[in-house]
C-alpha cells in the first residue's frame, strides 16, 4: 500500500530493458500498439491505436495540445575565434531575446558573440543566470523571420534517451501542431493521423485544443527522495473559449472528457484548480499531480509509457491508481511494448 504522506521516488521505479526504449517512430503513425486499462476494474487489454474509435462514444470529447516544437538546438561558432558552440533555446523572453542552455558554457560569458548558419543568425550573451542558463539577444543575418531561420538551421531537441538521428523533423510534431513554443513534443498525440481525427469527429466525438508549451523540465529527473519535496518546472498554457465551452457542454450532457497527453491533463486540471471551474484562461502552471490528487475534469487519458521515477508516471498513477499503473507497467514490459516518446500508447478509461 502506498503511503500518500510519505511517498518515495523509489515507489515509482520499475525495471525497463534498454531495448524497449523506442529509438524511431513507427509508420504509419497510428500503427502503434495500444494498451487499454480499465481503471475501475484494473483490467488490461491490448489493441492497436488505429482502433481507438472502438473505445470512444458519441458525445465524448478529446482534448489535444496543439503546441509545436521549436527546432531549438542550434550549432555555431564564436564570432572571434571560430570555435564550436551549441545553444538550446529554453524560453522566449522578448522579441529576439531567449533564455538558453549552451555548451561549452565557459565560452558564453557576457558580451561574447556567436554566429549560426553561416550568419543566418547572430547572438550575444547579455546575462548569466543563477542556475547557469544564459540570456542571449539574437540578430537576423540573412532573413526577416527568426522562426524561419530556426526551421532552416535548427535541430529537434530530442530527449536524451533517443540516440538515433531523426530523419524527418515532422515526425517529432503532431499532425495538428500549430502554436510554436515547445522544447519537447506532447508525445501522446504523435499517434494520430489526420484521417483518424476525421473519423473520430465523424462518429460524433468532439475534438478541442489547448496549448501548453512543453519545457525542458519535463526531462528533469526527480532528485528528492521524498516525492512531496520535488518542485515542478513552470510551463505556459492557454485554454481557449471554444474548448472551455465544449468541456462544460460535454460534462453537462454526461459525456467523457479525455485528455490526450499529460500536458493536456495538466492544462485542464490547472484551470480547474485556479478558478474552481473551466473557463477561458491563460498563464503559467507549476501543478504537480501525484497520487492523492483529486481530478476535477478528466474522465479518460491517452498517454505513452513514461520513465521510471518521473513526475509523469506519478501523474498517471494519480489518475488510474498506483497499484493499477505499476501492475500495468509490469505487463507492458512483459509484453514487449515500446516505451517513451516514440513508443506505444496507453488508453485509460
Short mmCIF file of C-alpha atoms in Angstrom, two decimals:
data_model
loop_
_atom_site.label_atom_id
_atom_site.label_comp_id
_atom_site.label_asym_id
_atom_site.label_seq_id
_atom_site.Cartn_x
_atom_site.Cartn_y
_atom_site.Cartn_z
CA UNK A 1 0.00 0.00 0.00
CA UNK A 2 1.35 3.41 -0.99
CA UNK A 3 1.79 5.86 1.89
CA UNK A 4 0.36 9.10 0.44
CA UNK A 5 2.02 11.22 3.11
CA UNK A 6 5.45 9.71 2.67
CA UNK A 7 5.74 8.74 -1.00
CA UNK A 8 9.26 7.93 -2.12
CA UNK A 9 10.74 8.33 -5.56
CA UNK A 10 11.61 4.63 -5.47
CA UNK A 11 7.90 3.78 -5.16
CA UNK A 12 7.61 4.66 -8.87
CA UNK A 13 10.56 2.62 -10.09
CA UNK A 14 10.26 -0.28 -12.49
CA UNK A 15 12.80 -2.36 -14.39
CA UNK A 16 12.98 -1.48 -18.09
CA UNK A 17 15.22 -3.31 -20.55
CA UNK A 18 17.17 -0.83 -22.67
CA UNK A 19 15.99 -2.41 -25.91
CA UNK A 20 12.36 -1.45 -25.16
CA UNK A 21 13.14 2.28 -25.42
CA UNK A 22 11.84 3.23 -28.88
CA UNK A 23 14.51 4.99 -30.93
CA UNK A 24 12.48 5.70 -34.07
CA UNK A 25 8.80 6.45 -34.76
CA UNK A 26 6.64 3.68 -36.18
CA UNK A 27 4.98 4.00 -39.61
CA UNK A 28 2.22 4.80 -40.12
CA UNK A 29 1.71 6.92 -37.04
CA UNK A 30 -1.38 5.10 -35.79
CA UNK A 31 0.05 1.59 -36.21
CA UNK A 32 1.45 1.57 -32.67
CA UNK A 33 0.15 -0.83 -30.08
CA UNK A 34 -2.31 0.48 -27.50
CA UNK A 35 -2.57 -0.95 -24.01
CA UNK A 36 -6.06 -0.32 -22.58
CA UNK A 37 -6.53 -0.01 -18.83
CA UNK A 38 -9.94 -0.05 -17.18
CA UNK A 39 -9.04 1.96 -14.10
CA UNK A 40 -12.09 0.93 -12.08
CA UNK A 41 -11.56 -2.80 -12.52
CA UNK A 42 -7.80 -2.80 -13.08
CA UNK A 43 -8.38 -4.82 -16.25
CA UNK A 44 -5.74 -4.69 -19.01
CA UNK A 45 -6.44 -5.48 -22.68
CA UNK A 46 -4.38 -4.99 -25.83
CA UNK A 47 -5.22 -3.28 -29.12
CA UNK A 48 -3.79 -1.03 -31.85
CA UNK A 49 -4.09 2.75 -31.92
CA UNK A 50 -5.91 2.72 -35.25
CA UNK A 51 -8.81 1.06 -33.39
CA UNK A 52 -9.19 3.97 -30.96
CA UNK A 53 -12.71 4.69 -32.28
CA UNK A 54 -13.83 1.32 -30.88
CA UNK A 55 -13.17 2.66 -27.37
CA UNK A 56 -14.87 6.05 -27.80
CA UNK A 57 -18.55 7.01 -27.63
CA UNK A 58 -20.64 9.63 -29.32
CA UNK A 59 -20.65 12.68 -27.05
CA UNK A 60 -17.09 12.15 -25.80
CA UNK A 61 -14.55 14.96 -26.08
CA UNK A 62 -10.87 14.59 -26.90
CA UNK A 63 -8.67 17.48 -25.72
CA UNK A 64 -5.39 17.82 -27.63
CA UNK A 65 -2.35 20.03 -27.06
CA UNK A 66 -1.61 21.92 -30.29
CA UNK A 67 1.83 23.21 -29.23
CA UNK A 68 4.53 22.91 -31.89
CA UNK A 69 8.13 22.03 -31.10
CA UNK A 70 10.86 24.51 -31.87
CA UNK A 71 13.89 23.09 -33.69
CA UNK A 72 15.62 24.64 -30.71
CA UNK A 73 19.10 23.12 -30.87
CA UNK A 74 21.47 25.21 -32.99
CA UNK A 75 25.16 24.78 -33.66
CA UNK A 76 27.52 27.65 -34.42
CA UNK A 77 30.83 29.24 -33.60
CA UNK A 78 32.23 32.12 -31.63
CA UNK A 79 32.50 35.29 -33.72
CA UNK A 80 36.12 35.95 -32.73
CA UNK A 81 37.89 32.57 -32.52
CA UNK A 82 35.51 30.49 -34.69
CA UNK A 83 35.34 27.74 -32.07
CA UNK A 84 32.32 25.45 -31.62
CA UNK A 85 29.24 26.41 -29.60
CA UNK A 86 25.85 24.76 -29.08
CA UNK A 87 22.73 26.65 -27.98
CA UNK A 88 19.48 25.10 -26.78
CA UNK A 89 16.62 27.59 -26.66
CA UNK A 90 14.64 27.25 -23.42
CA UNK A 91 12.17 30.14 -23.22
CA UNK A 92 11.48 33.30 -25.20
CA UNK A 93 11.96 36.40 -23.04
CA UNK A 94 11.44 39.10 -25.64
CA UNK A 95 11.15 39.61 -29.39
CA UNK A 96 14.64 38.31 -30.17
CA UNK A 97 15.71 37.53 -26.62
CA UNK A 98 15.88 33.96 -25.31
CA UNK A 99 16.90 32.05 -22.23
CA UNK A 100 19.30 29.35 -23.40
CA UNK A 101 21.39 26.41 -22.32
CA UNK A 102 24.77 26.31 -24.00
CA UNK A 103 27.92 24.26 -24.17
CA UNK A 104 30.73 24.67 -23.61
CA UNK A 105 29.47 27.16 -21.03
CA UNK A 106 32.89 28.68 -20.38
CA UNK A 107 32.76 30.31 -23.82
CA UNK A 108 29.43 32.01 -23.14
CA UNK A 109 30.39 34.94 -20.92
CA UNK A 110 28.52 38.25 -21.05
CA UNK A 111 29.35 40.20 -24.20
CA UNK A 112 30.55 37.17 -26.19
CA UNK A 113 29.13 36.96 -29.70
CA UNK A 114 28.26 33.93 -31.81
CA UNK A 115 27.35 33.10 -35.42
CA UNK A 116 24.94 30.38 -36.59
CA UNK A 117 24.14 29.03 -40.03
CA UNK A 118 26.92 30.96 -41.72
CA UNK A 119 25.50 34.24 -40.43
CA UNK A 120 21.79 33.50 -40.79
CA UNK A 121 21.55 34.18 -37.06
CA UNK A 122 23.88 36.01 -34.68
CA UNK A 123 23.68 36.22 -30.91
CA UNK A 124 25.25 37.97 -27.95
CA UNK A 125 25.19 36.83 -24.33
CA UNK A 126 23.62 39.58 -22.20
CA UNK A 127 23.24 37.86 -18.83
CA UNK A 128 24.28 34.74 -16.90
CA UNK A 129 21.50 33.45 -14.64
CA UNK A 130 21.92 31.90 -11.19
CA UNK A 131 21.22 28.40 -12.49
CA UNK A 132 23.87 28.71 -15.21
CA UNK A 133 21.46 29.38 -18.06
CA UNK A 134 22.16 32.43 -20.21
CA UNK A 135 20.12 35.22 -21.75
CA UNK A 136 21.02 35.76 -25.41
CA UNK A 137 19.95 38.54 -27.74
CA UNK A 138 19.65 37.41 -31.36
CA UNK A 139 20.09 39.30 -34.62
CA UNK A 140 18.81 38.27 -38.04
CA UNK A 141 21.65 37.98 -40.50
CA UNK A 142 20.08 36.76 -43.72
CA UNK A 143 16.31 36.99 -43.38
CA UNK A 144 13.42 38.72 -41.71
CA UNK A 145 11.92 35.88 -39.66
CA UNK A 146 13.58 34.31 -36.63
CA UNK A 147 11.48 31.14 -36.68
CA UNK A 148 12.06 30.60 -40.41
CA UNK A 149 15.79 30.77 -39.70
CA UNK A 150 15.38 28.22 -36.90
CA UNK A 151 13.49 25.89 -39.25
CA UNK A 152 16.41 26.08 -41.66
CA UNK A 153 19.33 25.56 -39.29
CA UNK A 154 17.85 24.12 -36.07
CA UNK A 155 17.66 20.52 -34.92
CA UNK A 156 14.90 18.94 -32.86
CA UNK A 157 15.83 18.75 -29.15
CA UNK A 158 15.15 15.04 -28.85
CA UNK A 159 15.11 13.51 -25.36
CA UNK A 160 18.47 12.21 -24.11
CA UNK A 161 17.29 8.58 -24.26
CA UNK A 162 16.88 8.82 -28.06
CA UNK A 163 20.29 8.34 -29.62
CA UNK A 164 19.36 7.80 -33.28
CA UNK A 165 19.14 10.78 -35.61
CA UNK A 166 15.62 11.76 -36.69
CA UNK A 167 15.30 11.60 -40.47
CA UNK A 168 12.14 13.71 -40.74
CA UNK A 169 11.69 16.59 -38.28
CA UNK A 170 7.91 16.45 -38.74
CA UNK A 171 7.79 13.03 -37.06
CA UNK A 172 8.51 14.81 -33.76
CA UNK A 173 5.46 17.03 -34.35
CA UNK A 174 1.81 16.11 -34.04
CA UNK A 175 -0.20 16.47 -37.26
CA UNK A 176 -2.26 19.18 -35.55
CA UNK A 177 0.66 21.17 -34.08
CA UNK A 178 0.09 24.88 -34.58
CA UNK A 179 1.37 27.12 -31.78
CA UNK A 180 5.19 27.29 -31.82
CA UNK A 181 6.85 27.23 -28.43
CA UNK A 182 7.62 23.76 -27.04
CA UNK A 183 11.04 22.35 -26.23
CA UNK A 184 9.66 18.82 -26.44
CA UNK A 185 6.74 17.20 -28.20
CA UNK A 186 3.43 16.38 -26.49
CA UNK A 187 4.16 12.80 -27.49
CA UNK A 188 0.79 11.17 -26.76
CA UNK A 189 -0.54 12.95 -29.83
CA UNK A 190 2.15 11.65 -32.18
CA UNK A 191 -0.01 8.56 -32.87
CA UNK A 192 -2.84 10.45 -34.60
CA UNK A 193 -3.17 10.77 -38.36
CA UNK A 194 -5.33 13.44 -39.99
CA UNK A 195 -7.63 10.75 -41.39
CA UNK A 196 -8.12 9.20 -37.96
CA UNK A 197 -9.04 12.58 -36.47
CA UNK A 198 -11.69 12.97 -39.20
CA UNK A 199 -13.06 9.50 -38.44
CA UNK A 200 -13.29 10.36 -34.74
CA UNK A 201 -15.27 13.52 -35.48
CA UNK A 202 -17.49 11.66 -37.96
CA UNK A 203 -18.59 9.26 -35.21
CA UNK A 204 -19.78 12.17 -33.04
CA UNK A 205 -16.77 12.65 -30.80
CA UNK A 206 -15.77 16.30 -30.44
CA UNK A 207 -12.16 17.48 -30.61
CA UNK A 208 -10.89 20.56 -28.80
CA UNK A 209 -7.47 22.11 -28.37
CA UNK A 210 -5.42 23.63 -25.58
CA UNK A 211 -1.86 24.91 -25.74
CA UNK A 212 0.80 24.04 -23.22
CA UNK A 213 4.38 24.74 -24.26
CA UNK A 214 6.38 21.77 -23.01
CA UNK A 215 9.57 22.85 -21.26
CA UNK A 216 12.87 21.02 -20.93
CA UNK A 217 11.95 20.49 -17.30
CA UNK A 218 9.77 17.61 -18.49
CA UNK A 219 13.03 15.61 -18.74
CA UNK A 220 14.31 16.75 -15.35
CA UNK A 221 14.59 13.75 -13.02
CA UNK A 222 13.04 13.79 -9.56
CA UNK A 223 16.14 14.09 -7.37
CA UNK A 224 14.49 14.36 -3.96
CA UNK A 225 13.87 11.02 -2.27
CA UNK A 226 10.59 12.28 -0.80
CA UNK A 227 8.16 12.97 -3.65
CA UNK A 228 6.44 15.90 -1.92
CA UNK A 229 9.79 17.77 -1.77
CA UNK A 230 10.06 17.94 -5.57
CA UNK A 231 9.42 21.33 -7.21
CA UNK A 232 7.80 21.29 -10.63
CA UNK A 233 9.03 23.36 -13.56
CA UNK A 234 6.91 26.21 -14.93
CA UNK A 235 5.10 25.98 -18.28
CA UNK A 236 2.86 28.40 -20.16
CA UNK A 237 -0.66 27.30 -21.11
CA UNK A 238 -3.77 28.62 -22.82
CA UNK A 239 -7.33 27.30 -22.68
CA UNK A 240 -9.45 28.92 -25.43
CA UNK A 241 -13.10 29.90 -25.13
CA UNK A 242 -14.35 27.23 -27.57
CA UNK A 243 -12.55 24.48 -25.65
CA UNK A 244 -13.99 25.65 -22.33
CA UNK A 245 -17.48 25.64 -23.87
CA UNK A 246 -17.05 22.11 -25.23
CA UNK A 247 -15.77 20.78 -21.90
CA UNK A 248 -18.67 22.24 -19.96
CA UNK A 249 -21.16 21.06 -22.58
CA UNK A 250 -19.71 17.53 -22.53
CA UNK A 251 -19.89 17.34 -18.75
CA UNK A 252 -23.46 18.65 -18.75
CA UNK A 253 -24.53 16.00 -21.28
CA UNK A 254 -22.83 13.11 -19.48
CA UNK A 255 -20.00 12.65 -21.97
CA UNK A 256 -16.40 11.89 -21.12
CA UNK A 257 -13.56 14.41 -21.27
CA UNK A 258 -10.47 12.52 -22.43
CA UNK A 259 -7.12 14.31 -22.35
CA UNK A 260 -4.58 13.40 -25.00
CA UNK A 261 -1.34 13.50 -23.06
CA UNK A 262 -0.18 14.61 -19.64
CA UNK A 263 0.25 18.18 -20.94
CA UNK A 264 -3.45 18.46 -21.85
CA UNK A 265 -4.27 16.92 -18.48
CA UNK A 266 -2.11 19.47 -16.63
CA UNK A 267 -3.72 22.33 -18.56
CA UNK A 268 -7.28 21.26 -17.73
CA UNK A 269 -6.62 20.48 -14.09
CA UNK A 270 -4.61 23.70 -13.66
CA UNK A 271 -7.52 25.78 -14.95
CA UNK A 272 -9.95 23.96 -12.66
CA UNK A 273 -7.62 24.39 -9.67
CA UNK A 274 -7.08 28.10 -10.34
CA UNK A 275 -10.72 29.05 -10.91
CA UNK A 276 -12.81 26.23 -9.46
CA UNK A 277 -14.36 25.78 -12.90
CA UNK A 278 -13.41 25.52 -16.55
CA UNK A 279 -13.35 28.87 -18.31
CA UNK A 280 -11.12 30.55 -20.91
CA UNK A 281 -7.76 31.40 -19.37
CA UNK A 282 -4.02 31.50 -19.88
CA UNK A 283 -0.99 31.75 -17.67
CA UNK A 284 1.78 29.67 -16.14
CA UNK A 285 1.36 26.45 -14.24
CA UNK A 286 3.61 24.53 -11.88
CA UNK A 287 0.94 21.99 -10.97
CA UNK A 288 2.34 18.74 -9.60
CA UNK A 289 -0.09 15.83 -9.91
CA UNK A 290 0.69 12.74 -7.82
CA UNK A 291 -1.37 10.07 -6.01
CA UNK A 292 -3.94 11.67 -3.75
CA UNK A 293 -4.73 14.42 -6.26
CA UNK A 294 -8.46 14.97 -6.83
CA UNK A 295 -9.24 15.30 -10.54
CA UNK A 296 -11.95 17.80 -11.38
CA UNK A 297 -12.11 17.47 -15.17
CA UNK A 298 -10.60 14.25 -16.54
CA UNK A 299 -12.61 11.12 -17.31
CA UNK A 300 -10.00 9.49 -19.53
CA UNK A 301 -6.38 9.79 -20.59
CA UNK A 302 -4.37 8.81 -23.66
CA UNK A 303 -0.68 8.73 -22.87
CA UNK A 304 2.61 6.99 -23.63
CA UNK A 305 4.75 4.92 -21.26
CA UNK A 306 6.89 7.14 -19.03
CA UNK A 307 10.30 6.99 -17.38
CA UNK A 308 10.68 5.26 -14.02
CA UNK A 309 10.51 7.65 -11.06
CA UNK A 310 9.33 10.54 -13.27
CA UNK A 311 6.64 13.11 -12.48
CA UNK A 312 4.71 11.74 -15.47
CA UNK A 313 4.34 8.21 -14.11
CA UNK A 314 3.28 9.86 -10.84
CA UNK A 315 0.55 11.77 -12.70
CA UNK A 316 -0.71 8.62 -14.41
CA UNK A 317 -0.67 6.79 -11.07
CA UNK A 318 -2.76 9.58 -9.56
CA UNK A 319 -5.38 9.18 -12.29
CA UNK A 320 -5.52 5.41 -12.71
CA UNK A 321 -4.46 4.23 -9.24
CA UNK A 322 -0.95 3.46 -8.08
CA UNK A 323 -1.28 -0.33 -7.92
CA UNK A 324 -3.08 -0.41 -11.28
CA UNK A 325 -0.35 1.56 -13.00
CA UNK A 326 2.63 -0.28 -11.55
CA UNK A 327 0.99 -3.63 -12.41
CA UNK A 328 0.20 -2.35 -15.91
CA UNK A 329 3.79 -1.24 -16.50
CA UNK A 330 5.00 -4.67 -15.43
CA UNK A 331 2.63 -6.20 -18.00
CA UNK A 332 3.79 -3.74 -20.67
CA UNK A 333 7.41 -4.78 -20.11
CA UNK A 334 6.49 -8.47 -20.23
CA UNK A 335 4.52 -7.91 -23.44
CA UNK A 336 7.44 -6.03 -25.00
CA UNK A 337 5.68 -2.72 -25.56
CA UNK A 338 7.82 0.15 -26.91
CA UNK A 339 8.47 2.86 -24.32
CA UNK A 340 8.80 6.65 -24.11
CA UNK A 341 8.45 9.38 -26.76
CA UNK A 342 8.36 7.26 -29.93
CA UNK A 343 6.83 4.28 -28.14
CA UNK A 344 3.39 2.73 -27.88
CA UNK A 345 0.21 4.20 -26.45
CA UNK A 346 -1.83 3.66 -23.32
CA UNK A 347 -5.57 4.36 -23.05
CA UNK A 348 -7.00 4.78 -19.56
CA UNK A 349 -10.78 4.90 -19.16
#
